[in-house]
PDB file of C-alpha atoms in Angstrom:
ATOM      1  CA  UNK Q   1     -10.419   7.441 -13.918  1.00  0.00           C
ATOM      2  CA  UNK Q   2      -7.562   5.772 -12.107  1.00  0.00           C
ATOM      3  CA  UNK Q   3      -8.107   2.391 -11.447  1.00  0.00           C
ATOM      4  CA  UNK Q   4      -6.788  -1.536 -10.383  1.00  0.00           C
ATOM      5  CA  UNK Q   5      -8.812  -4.275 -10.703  1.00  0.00           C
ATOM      6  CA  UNK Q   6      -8.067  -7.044  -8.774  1.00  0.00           C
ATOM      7  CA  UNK Q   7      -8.986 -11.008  -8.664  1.00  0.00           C
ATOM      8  CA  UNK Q   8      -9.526 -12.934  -7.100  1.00  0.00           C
ATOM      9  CA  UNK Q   9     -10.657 -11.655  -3.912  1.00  0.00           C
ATOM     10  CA  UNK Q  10      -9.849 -15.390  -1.847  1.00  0.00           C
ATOM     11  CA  UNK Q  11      -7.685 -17.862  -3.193  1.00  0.00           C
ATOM     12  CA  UNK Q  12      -7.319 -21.386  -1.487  1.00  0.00           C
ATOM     13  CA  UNK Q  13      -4.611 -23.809  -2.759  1.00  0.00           C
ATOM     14  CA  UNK Q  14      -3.225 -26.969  -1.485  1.00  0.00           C
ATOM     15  CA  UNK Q  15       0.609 -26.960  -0.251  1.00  0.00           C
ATOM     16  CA  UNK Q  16       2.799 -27.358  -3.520  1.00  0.00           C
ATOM     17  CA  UNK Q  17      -0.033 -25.976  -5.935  1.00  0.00           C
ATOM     18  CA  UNK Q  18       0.752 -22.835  -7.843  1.00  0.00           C
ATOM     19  CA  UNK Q  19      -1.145 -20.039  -7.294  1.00  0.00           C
ATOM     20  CA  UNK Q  20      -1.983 -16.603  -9.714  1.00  0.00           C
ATOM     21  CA  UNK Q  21      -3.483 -13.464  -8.928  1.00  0.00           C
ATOM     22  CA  UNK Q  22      -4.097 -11.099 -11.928  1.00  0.00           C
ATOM     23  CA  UNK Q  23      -4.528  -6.876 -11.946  1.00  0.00           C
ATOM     24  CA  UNK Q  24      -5.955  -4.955 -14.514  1.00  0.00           C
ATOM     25  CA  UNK Q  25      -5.383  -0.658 -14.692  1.00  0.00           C
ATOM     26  CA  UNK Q  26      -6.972   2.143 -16.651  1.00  0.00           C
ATOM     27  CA  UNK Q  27      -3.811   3.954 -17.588  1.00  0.00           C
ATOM     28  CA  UNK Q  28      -1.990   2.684 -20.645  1.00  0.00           C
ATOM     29  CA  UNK Q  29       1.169   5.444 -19.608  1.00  0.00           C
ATOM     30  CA  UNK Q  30       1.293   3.516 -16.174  1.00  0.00           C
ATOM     31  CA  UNK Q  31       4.706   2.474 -15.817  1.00  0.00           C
ATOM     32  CA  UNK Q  32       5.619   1.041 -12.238  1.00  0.00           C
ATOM     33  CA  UNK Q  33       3.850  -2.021 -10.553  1.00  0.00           C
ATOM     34  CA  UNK Q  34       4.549  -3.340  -7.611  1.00  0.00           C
ATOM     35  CA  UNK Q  35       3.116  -6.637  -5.224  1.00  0.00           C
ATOM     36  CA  UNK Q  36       2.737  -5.864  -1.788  1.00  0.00           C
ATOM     37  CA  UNK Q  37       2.283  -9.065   0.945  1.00  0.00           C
ATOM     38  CA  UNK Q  38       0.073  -8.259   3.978  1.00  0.00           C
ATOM     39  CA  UNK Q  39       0.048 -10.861   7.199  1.00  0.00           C
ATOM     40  CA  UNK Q  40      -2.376 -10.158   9.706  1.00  0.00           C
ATOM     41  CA  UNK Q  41      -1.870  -7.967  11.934  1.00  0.00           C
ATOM     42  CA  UNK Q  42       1.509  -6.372  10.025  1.00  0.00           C
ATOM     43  CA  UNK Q  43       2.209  -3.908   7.468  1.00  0.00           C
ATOM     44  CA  UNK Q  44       2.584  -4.563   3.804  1.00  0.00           C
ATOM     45  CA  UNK Q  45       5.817  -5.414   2.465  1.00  0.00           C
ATOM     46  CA  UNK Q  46       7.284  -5.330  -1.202  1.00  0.00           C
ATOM     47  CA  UNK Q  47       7.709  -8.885  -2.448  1.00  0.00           C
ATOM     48  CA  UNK Q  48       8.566  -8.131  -6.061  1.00  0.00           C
ATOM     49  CA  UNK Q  49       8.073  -5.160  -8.766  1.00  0.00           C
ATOM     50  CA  UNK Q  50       7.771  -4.551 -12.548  1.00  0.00           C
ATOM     51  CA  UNK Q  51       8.520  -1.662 -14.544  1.00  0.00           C
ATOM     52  CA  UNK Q  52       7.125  -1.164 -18.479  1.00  0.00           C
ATOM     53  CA  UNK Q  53       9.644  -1.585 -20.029  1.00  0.00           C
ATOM     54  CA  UNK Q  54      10.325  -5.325 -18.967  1.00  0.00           C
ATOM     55  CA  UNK Q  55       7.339  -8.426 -19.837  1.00  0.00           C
ATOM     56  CA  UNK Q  56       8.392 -10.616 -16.841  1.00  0.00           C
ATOM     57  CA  UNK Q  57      10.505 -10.910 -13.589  1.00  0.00           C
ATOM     58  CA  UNK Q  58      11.338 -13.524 -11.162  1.00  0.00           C
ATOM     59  CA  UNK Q  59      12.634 -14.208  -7.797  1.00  0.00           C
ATOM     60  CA  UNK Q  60      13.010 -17.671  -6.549  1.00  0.00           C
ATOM     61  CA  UNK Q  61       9.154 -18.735  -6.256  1.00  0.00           C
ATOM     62  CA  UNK Q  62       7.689 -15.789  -7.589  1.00  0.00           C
ATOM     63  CA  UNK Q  63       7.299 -14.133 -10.896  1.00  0.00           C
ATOM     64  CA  UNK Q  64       5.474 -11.404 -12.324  1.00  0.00           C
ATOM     65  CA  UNK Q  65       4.297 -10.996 -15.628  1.00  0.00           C
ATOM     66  CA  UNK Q  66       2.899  -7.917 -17.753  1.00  0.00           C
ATOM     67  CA  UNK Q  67       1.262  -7.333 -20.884  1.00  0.00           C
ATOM     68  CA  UNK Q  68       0.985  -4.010 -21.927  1.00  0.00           C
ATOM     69  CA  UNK Q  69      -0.987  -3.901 -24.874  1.00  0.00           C
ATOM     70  CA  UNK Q  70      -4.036  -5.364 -22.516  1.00  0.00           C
ATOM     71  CA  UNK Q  71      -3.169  -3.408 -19.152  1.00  0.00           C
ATOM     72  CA  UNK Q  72      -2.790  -6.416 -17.225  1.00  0.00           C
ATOM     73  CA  UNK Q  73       0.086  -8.015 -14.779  1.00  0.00           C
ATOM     74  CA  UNK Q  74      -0.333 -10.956 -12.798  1.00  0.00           C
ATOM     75  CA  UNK Q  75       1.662 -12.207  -9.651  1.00  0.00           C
ATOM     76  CA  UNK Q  76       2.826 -16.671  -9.891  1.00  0.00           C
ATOM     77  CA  UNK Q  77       3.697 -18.232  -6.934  1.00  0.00           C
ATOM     78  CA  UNK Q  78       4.829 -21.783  -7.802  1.00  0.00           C
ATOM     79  CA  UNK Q  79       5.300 -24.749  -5.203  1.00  0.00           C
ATOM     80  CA  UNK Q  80       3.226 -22.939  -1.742  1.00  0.00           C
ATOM     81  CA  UNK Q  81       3.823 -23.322   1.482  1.00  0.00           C
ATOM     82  CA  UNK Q  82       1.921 -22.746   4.618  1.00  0.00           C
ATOM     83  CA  UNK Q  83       3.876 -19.393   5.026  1.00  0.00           C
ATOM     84  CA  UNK Q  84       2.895 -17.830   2.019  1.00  0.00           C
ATOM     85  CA  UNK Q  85      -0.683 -17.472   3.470  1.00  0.00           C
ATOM     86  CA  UNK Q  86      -1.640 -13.843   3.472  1.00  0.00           C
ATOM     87  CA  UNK Q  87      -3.132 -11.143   1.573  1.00  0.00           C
ATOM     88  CA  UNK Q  88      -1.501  -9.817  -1.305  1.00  0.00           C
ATOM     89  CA  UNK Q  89      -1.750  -6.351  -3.107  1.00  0.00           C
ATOM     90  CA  UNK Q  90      -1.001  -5.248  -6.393  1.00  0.00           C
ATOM     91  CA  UNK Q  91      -0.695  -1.452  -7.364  1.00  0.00           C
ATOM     92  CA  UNK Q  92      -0.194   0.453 -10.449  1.00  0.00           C
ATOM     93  CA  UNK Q  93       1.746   4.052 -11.061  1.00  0.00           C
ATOM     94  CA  UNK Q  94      -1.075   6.160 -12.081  1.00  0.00           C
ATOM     95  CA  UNK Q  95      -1.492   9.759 -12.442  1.00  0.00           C
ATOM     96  CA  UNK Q  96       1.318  10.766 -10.261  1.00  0.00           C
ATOM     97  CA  UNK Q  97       0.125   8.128  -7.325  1.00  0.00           C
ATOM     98  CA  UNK Q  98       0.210   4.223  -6.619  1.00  0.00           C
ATOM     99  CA  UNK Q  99      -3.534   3.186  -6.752  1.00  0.00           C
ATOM    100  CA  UNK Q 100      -3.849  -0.513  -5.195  1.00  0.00           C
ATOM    101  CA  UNK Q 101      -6.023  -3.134  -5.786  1.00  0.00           C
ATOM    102  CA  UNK Q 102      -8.394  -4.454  -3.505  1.00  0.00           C
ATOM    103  CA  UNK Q 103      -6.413  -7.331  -2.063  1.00  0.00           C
ATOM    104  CA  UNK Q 104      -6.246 -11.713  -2.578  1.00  0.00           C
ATOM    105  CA  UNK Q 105      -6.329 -13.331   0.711  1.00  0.00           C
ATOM    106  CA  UNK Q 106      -4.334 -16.628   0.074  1.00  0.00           C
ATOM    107  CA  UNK Q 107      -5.062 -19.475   1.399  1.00  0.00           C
ATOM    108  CA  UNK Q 108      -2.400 -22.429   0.907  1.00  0.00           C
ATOM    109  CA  UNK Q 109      -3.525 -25.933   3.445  1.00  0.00           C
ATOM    110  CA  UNK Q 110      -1.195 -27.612   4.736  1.00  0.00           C
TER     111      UNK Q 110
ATOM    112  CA  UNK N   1      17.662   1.610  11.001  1.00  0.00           C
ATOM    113  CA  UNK N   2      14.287   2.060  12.643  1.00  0.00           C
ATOM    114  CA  UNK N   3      12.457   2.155   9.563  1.00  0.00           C
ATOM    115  CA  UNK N   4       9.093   4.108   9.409  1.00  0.00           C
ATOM    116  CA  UNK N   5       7.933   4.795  12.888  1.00  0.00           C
ATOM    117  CA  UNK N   6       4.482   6.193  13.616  1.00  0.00           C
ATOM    118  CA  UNK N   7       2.628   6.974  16.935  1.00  0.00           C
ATOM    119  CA  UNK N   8       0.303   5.975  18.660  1.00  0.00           C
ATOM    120  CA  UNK N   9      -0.543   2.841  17.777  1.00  0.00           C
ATOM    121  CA  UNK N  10      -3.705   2.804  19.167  1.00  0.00           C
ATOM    122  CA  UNK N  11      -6.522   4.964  19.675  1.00  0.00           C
ATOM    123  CA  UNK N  12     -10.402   5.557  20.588  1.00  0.00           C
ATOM    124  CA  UNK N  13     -11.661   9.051  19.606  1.00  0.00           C
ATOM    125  CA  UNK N  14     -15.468  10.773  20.167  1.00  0.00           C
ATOM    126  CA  UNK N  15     -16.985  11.819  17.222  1.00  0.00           C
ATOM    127  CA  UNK N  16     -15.859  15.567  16.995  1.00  0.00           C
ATOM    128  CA  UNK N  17     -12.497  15.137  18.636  1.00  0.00           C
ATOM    129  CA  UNK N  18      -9.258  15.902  16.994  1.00  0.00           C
ATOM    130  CA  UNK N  19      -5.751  14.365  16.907  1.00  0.00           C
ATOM    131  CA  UNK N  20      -2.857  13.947  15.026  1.00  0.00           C
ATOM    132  CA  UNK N  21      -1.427  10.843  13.745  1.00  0.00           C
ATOM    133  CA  UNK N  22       2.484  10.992  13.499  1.00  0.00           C
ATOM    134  CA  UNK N  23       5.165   9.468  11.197  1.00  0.00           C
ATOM    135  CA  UNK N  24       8.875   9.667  10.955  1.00  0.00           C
ATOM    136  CA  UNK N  25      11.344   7.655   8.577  1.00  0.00           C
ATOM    137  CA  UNK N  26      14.888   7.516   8.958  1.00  0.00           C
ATOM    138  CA  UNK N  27      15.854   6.899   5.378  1.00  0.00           C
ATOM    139  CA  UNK N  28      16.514  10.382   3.761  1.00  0.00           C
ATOM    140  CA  UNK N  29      13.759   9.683   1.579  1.00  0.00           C
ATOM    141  CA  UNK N  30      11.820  12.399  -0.054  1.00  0.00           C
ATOM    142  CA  UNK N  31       8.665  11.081  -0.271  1.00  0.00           C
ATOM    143  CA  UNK N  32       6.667  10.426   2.101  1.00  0.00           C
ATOM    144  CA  UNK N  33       2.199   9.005   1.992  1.00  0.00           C
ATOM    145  CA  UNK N  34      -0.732   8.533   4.002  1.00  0.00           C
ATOM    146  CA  UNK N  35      -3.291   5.355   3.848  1.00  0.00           C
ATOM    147  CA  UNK N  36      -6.086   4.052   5.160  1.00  0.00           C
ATOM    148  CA  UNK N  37      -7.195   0.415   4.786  1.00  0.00           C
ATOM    149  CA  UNK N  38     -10.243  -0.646   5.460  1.00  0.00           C
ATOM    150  CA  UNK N  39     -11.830  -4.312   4.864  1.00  0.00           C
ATOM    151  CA  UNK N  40     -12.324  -5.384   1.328  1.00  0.00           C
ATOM    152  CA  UNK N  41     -11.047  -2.152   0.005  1.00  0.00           C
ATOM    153  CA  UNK N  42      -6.951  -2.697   0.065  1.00  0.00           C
ATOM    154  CA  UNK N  43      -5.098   0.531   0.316  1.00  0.00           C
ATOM    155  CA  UNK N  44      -6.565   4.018  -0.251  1.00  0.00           C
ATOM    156  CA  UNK N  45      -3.774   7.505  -0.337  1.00  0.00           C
ATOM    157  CA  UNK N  46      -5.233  10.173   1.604  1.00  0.00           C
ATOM    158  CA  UNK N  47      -2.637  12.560   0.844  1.00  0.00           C
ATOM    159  CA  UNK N  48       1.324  12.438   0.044  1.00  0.00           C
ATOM    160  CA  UNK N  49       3.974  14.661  -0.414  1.00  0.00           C
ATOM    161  CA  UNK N  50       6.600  13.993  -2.936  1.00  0.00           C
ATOM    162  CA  UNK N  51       9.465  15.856  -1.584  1.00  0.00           C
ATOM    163  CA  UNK N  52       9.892  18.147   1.279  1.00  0.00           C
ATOM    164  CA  UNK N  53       7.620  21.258   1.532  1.00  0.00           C
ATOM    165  CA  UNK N  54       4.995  19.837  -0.937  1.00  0.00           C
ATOM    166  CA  UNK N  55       1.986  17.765  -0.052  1.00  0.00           C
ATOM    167  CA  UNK N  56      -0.853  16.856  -2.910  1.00  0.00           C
ATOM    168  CA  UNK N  57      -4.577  15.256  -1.979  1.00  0.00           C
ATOM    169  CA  UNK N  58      -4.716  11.387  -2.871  1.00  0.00           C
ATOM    170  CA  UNK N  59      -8.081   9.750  -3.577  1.00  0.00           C
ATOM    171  CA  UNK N  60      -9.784  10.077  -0.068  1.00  0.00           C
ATOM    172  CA  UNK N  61      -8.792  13.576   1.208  1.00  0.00           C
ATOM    173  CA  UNK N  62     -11.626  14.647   2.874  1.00  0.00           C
ATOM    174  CA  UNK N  63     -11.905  15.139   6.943  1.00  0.00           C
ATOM    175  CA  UNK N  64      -7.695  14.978   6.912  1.00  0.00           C
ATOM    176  CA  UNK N  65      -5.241  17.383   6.960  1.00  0.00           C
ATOM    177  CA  UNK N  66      -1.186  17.131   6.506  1.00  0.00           C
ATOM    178  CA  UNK N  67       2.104  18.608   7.295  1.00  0.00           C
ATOM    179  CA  UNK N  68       5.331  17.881   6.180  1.00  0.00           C
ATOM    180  CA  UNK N  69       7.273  19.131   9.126  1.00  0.00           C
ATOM    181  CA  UNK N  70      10.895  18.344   7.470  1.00  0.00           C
ATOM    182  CA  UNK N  71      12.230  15.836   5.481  1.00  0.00           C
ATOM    183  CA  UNK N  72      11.859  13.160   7.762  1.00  0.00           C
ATOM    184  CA  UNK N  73       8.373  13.572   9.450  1.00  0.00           C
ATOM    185  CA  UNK N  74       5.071  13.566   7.704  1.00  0.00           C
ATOM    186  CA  UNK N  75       1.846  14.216  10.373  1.00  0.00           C
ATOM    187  CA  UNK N  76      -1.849  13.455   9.214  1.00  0.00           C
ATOM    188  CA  UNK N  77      -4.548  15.329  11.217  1.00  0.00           C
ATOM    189  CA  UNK N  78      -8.213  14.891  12.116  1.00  0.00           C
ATOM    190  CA  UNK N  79      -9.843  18.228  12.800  1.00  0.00           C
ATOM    191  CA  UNK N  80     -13.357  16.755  13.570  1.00  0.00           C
ATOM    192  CA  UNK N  81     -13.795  12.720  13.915  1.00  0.00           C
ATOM    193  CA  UNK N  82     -16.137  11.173  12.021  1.00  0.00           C
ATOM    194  CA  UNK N  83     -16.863   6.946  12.527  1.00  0.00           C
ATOM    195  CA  UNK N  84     -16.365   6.842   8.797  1.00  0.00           C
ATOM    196  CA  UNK N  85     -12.709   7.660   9.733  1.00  0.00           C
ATOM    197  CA  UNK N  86     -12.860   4.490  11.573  1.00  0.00           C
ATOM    198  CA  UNK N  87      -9.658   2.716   9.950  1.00  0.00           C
ATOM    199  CA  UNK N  88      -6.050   0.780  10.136  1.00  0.00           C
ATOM    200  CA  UNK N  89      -3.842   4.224   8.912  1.00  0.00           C
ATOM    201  CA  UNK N  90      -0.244   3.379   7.507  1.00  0.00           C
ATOM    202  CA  UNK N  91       2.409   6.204   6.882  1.00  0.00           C
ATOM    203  CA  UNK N  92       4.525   4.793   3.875  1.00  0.00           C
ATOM    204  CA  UNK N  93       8.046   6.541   2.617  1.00  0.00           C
ATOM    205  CA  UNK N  94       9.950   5.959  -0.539  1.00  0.00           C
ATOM    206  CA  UNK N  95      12.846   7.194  -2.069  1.00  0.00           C
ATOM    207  CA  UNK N  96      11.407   8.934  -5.525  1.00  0.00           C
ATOM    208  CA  UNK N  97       8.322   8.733  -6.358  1.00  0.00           C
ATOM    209  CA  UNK N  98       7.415   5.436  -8.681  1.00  0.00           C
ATOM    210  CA  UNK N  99      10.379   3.470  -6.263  1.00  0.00           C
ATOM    211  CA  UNK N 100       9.567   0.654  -3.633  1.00  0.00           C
ATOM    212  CA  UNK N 101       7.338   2.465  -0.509  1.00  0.00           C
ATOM    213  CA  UNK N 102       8.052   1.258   2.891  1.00  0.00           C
ATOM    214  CA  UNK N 103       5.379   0.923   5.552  1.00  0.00           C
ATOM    215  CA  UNK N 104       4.912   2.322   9.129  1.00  0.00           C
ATOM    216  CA  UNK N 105       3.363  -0.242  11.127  1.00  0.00           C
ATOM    217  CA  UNK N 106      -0.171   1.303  11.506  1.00  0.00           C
ATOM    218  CA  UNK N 107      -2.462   2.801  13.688  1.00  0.00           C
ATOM    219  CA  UNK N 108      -5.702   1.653  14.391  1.00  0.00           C
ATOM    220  CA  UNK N 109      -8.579   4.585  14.843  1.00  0.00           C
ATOM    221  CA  UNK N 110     -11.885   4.070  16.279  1.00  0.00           C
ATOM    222  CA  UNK N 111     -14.107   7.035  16.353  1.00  0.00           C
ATOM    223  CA  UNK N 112     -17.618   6.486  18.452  1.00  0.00           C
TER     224      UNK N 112
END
């Protein structure tokens, strides 16, 4: 069935530390992934996508990476900061829909 | 630009009670999605509608209805309230389908 794995489910890092969040999906013709950021309280908000036909993509702090062949994409954030506390959400294209994971809350201490 | 608006965004049903949530987007976009998030379990799609006069079920259907009244509003209804339907409900838009969705800011449904 459809399906996005996602881990792990809390994530504490110190200020400055890099933190990675992987995603794994069931369908190998899934071809659209996106990372959603969720503060409390607020809606979730694109902060970077991927599409198949690409292996990585960055923006400033973040990058994503994808391999294929394994069904897996993961979401970097190098050099945290206080602000980047929140929970994040991968998704995968699947089947006509965008199934999401279950969610990372990040934790970065000052 | 207002975004994707969506009313109320509060509300405290009875089990058995109806009501329709409402959502509206202002960016000639042709899709349009219902979610409910509940803790631990990120984002579930109740139902969406990929272009105007469509609408297909999503993973959770049950206990909801839709309409897509016109290009621009997309309204998700409760015919009989359950406290499973107890949830944080966001309306999302996009312009195609596998493009970036953007996100009402919720509504948060307690049944009793």
């Amino acid at each position: 069935g459809e399906n996005v794995e996602q881990h792990p489910s809390t994530l504490s890092v110190q200020e400055g530390d890099s933190a990675v969040i992987k995603c794994t999906y069931s369908d190998s013709a899934s071809n659209y992934f996106p990372w959603y950021k969720q503060e409390l309280g607020k809606r979730p908000q694109l902060i970077i996508d991927i599409r198949s036909n690409v292996g990585e993509k960055k923006d400033q702090r973040i990058a994503v990476t994808l391999n294929k062949t394994a069904k897996h994409f993961s979401l970097h954030i190098t050099e945290t900061q206080p602000e980047d506390s929140a929970v994040y959400f991968c998704a995968a294209w699947q089947g006509g829909k965008l199934i999401f994971g279950q969610g990372t809350e990040l934790s970065v201490k000052p | 630009n207002a975004g994707v608006t969506q009313t109320p965004k509060f509300q405290v049903l009875k089990t058995g009670q109806s009501m329709t949530l409402q959502c509206a987007q202002d960016m000639n976009h042709n899709s349009m999605y219902w979610y409910r998030q509940d803790p631990g379990m990120g984002l579930r799609l109740i139902y969406y509608s990929a272009s105007e006069g469509t609408t297909d079920k999503g993973e959770v259907p049950n206990g909801y209805n839709v309409s897509r009244l016109n290009k621009r509003e997309f309204s998700l209804r409760l015919e009989s309230a359950a406290p499973s339907q107890t949830s944080v409900y966001f309306c999302a838009s996009s312009a195609n389908r596998d493009n970036e969705q953007f996100f009402g800011p919720g509504t948060r449904l307690t049944v009793l």
